[in-house]
């Protein structure tokens, strides 16, 4: 199995679903829907949706069985990027090689487009089409998991601590909190929600949650290493942004070598959690290596 | 029945529920949770939660049977106020007589506190406690209604058009869209969701939705009249804000007399929708008059 090909095919599924599930640009208010689509389409690697689909496969379902969840995860991710990029937050001009939403549409519309995408995630998950396909009890568990992963103790909390820590001397414990809350929680939720929606049993959900926790931390450490060592042209954003704005990261605090050691440990631990799934989790195993070894 | 006393007792129920359901200020990140609680507690009139509880009563349940919904509605309302008040939006310094969230906690935390409150609404509705009490199918309908009422075709869409219309010559059609989307949709959702969660049948939900649509428009027209004629000390905010920032409103476009006529028509129409409920809808009938006649 070629994992790049696997990711490309799964991303294509998500892209098509998002194109249909996001309101069209001709919907009023047009500029708001343009901004929402601008931020989500064509988009990045779709890691979270791909993970949710791979989790569904690990418990024996097809990837397209969790498409509304996959789309919802990407809406939450896109919303968090729009708000993170705002002048009052990270004040970024460039994202995925394009001007950020507030640069193109202005700050007010950027805030509102983020708000609308977060809201849309919950609309997609509770839509009548979803409810016809899945057991309502499971959909409610998924909504709860997603809300917690996006909430003040996870995604939003991590971003708050990240912003408050900027330019300050920050210890490892704080970096660990930021990584787990800001990045780890939503990646873990992608796995857990994919498994729950696809009918996984308690043990399967638990194991995929552990895999997701490892992968989330690994994903962020790799991101931070790429920020230091990566090729700005391939990244679609400036290099060494973290250092220049005084953001504390694992590689920044421990040095890149120890950070890479951490990644190797997390890959091993993530693969361990997949063992009981056998071949059904082969894509997830490859995804773990893919995340650890990507160059942008 | 004294409607002021009724509203006060119901608000007290909601305030106690919110105090428990909002994360404590000692939860990390503290400043984020302080900002969330600052914006929600002790709060305003709790119109949306009171309406949801009254809808539950109209279909034969007790008001406390829909408390998680009542709290969720207030979280969505508080989030929308925080984001509306931001410098990039309405740039307001004062809300309910207190400095706005971004004035006290800064812009970044204000954006994040709003994000977290919107997310918390969906967490509350999907929490295991909720799911133990209500039929999951009904909870999912409620989540869908709330998400649509808060989304890009309603609350967020209305705010976008409101912002984009500022200082421009705006016609009645646009004002009507803004009022229905920005204020009407969430008030209608309070009624519909209250009725659905409390087990109301299709016809009851439909009638209460019609009542809610009338009430939502009436509520906003009254707000706009109070902005022109009200006592700033009682309002907790400056008077004639709409005119000074060139916002188009019904009383602004039609004059206060015709706007008051509209209110009388909406009161009559809202009462009409309540007729089949008999005495069970007495609080809702009084609330309609209360909203139309309030002085702040």
PDB file of N, CA and C in Angstrom, chain A residues 11 16 89 133 181 202 204 209 224 247 279:
ATOM      1  N   UNK A  11      -8.443  12.021   0.811  1.00  0.00           N
ATOM      2  CA  UNK A  11      -8.611  13.480   0.799  1.00  0.00           C
ATOM      3  C   UNK A  11      -9.596  13.890  -0.275  1.00  0.00           C
ATOM      4  N   UNK A  16     -14.675  16.297  -1.896  1.00  0.00           N
ATOM      5  CA  UNK A  16     -15.971  16.268  -2.574  1.00  0.00           C
ATOM      6  C   UNK A  16     -17.107  16.454  -1.577  1.00  0.00           C
ATOM      7  N   UNK A  89      -4.608  37.452  17.576  1.00  0.00           N
ATOM      8  CA  UNK A  89      -4.008  36.177  17.992  1.00  0.00           C
ATOM      9  C   UNK A  89      -2.587  36.091  17.406  1.00  0.00           C
ATOM     10  N   UNK A 133     -28.648   7.262   9.102  1.00  0.00           N
ATOM     11  CA  UNK A 133     -27.617   6.244   8.876  1.00  0.00           C
ATOM     12  C   UNK A 133     -27.069   5.666  10.177  1.00  0.00           C
ATOM     13  N   UNK A 181      -3.631  19.928  24.261  1.00  0.00           N
ATOM     14  CA  UNK A 181      -4.932  20.603  24.178  1.00  0.00           C
ATOM     15  C   UNK A 181      -5.186  21.152  22.781  1.00  0.00           C
ATOM     16  N   UNK A 202     -16.140  -0.926  22.859  1.00  0.00           N
ATOM     17  CA  UNK A 202     -15.473  -0.100  23.860  1.00  0.00           C
ATOM     18  C   UNK A 202     -13.950  -0.225  23.790  1.00  0.00           C
ATOM     19  N   UNK A 204     -12.044  -1.222  21.272  1.00  0.00           N
ATOM     20  CA  UNK A 204     -11.514  -0.644  20.035  1.00  0.00           C
ATOM     21  C   UNK A 204     -11.423   0.885  20.116  1.00  0.00           C
ATOM     22  N   UNK A 209      -8.192   5.617  20.628  1.00  0.00           N
ATOM     23  CA  UNK A 209      -7.968   6.856  21.375  1.00  0.00           C
ATOM     24  C   UNK A 209      -6.518   6.978  21.813  1.00  0.00           C
ATOM     25  N   UNK A 224       6.682  21.376  14.652  1.00  0.00           N
ATOM     26  CA  UNK A 224       7.618  22.331  15.235  1.00  0.00           C
ATOM     27  C   UNK A 224       9.028  22.112  14.700  1.00  0.00           C
ATOM     28  N   UNK A 247       7.679  31.526  20.756  1.00  0.00           N
ATOM     29  CA  UNK A 247       6.793  30.433  21.148  1.00  0.00           C
ATOM     30  C   UNK A 247       7.628  29.263  21.654  1.00  0.00           C
ATOM     31  N   UNK A 279      -4.546  -6.509  10.245  1.00  0.00           N
ATOM     32  CA  UNK A 279      -4.432  -5.850   8.942  1.00  0.00           C
ATOM     33  C   UNK A 279      -5.383  -4.672   8.753  1.00  0.00           C
TER      34      UNK A 279
END
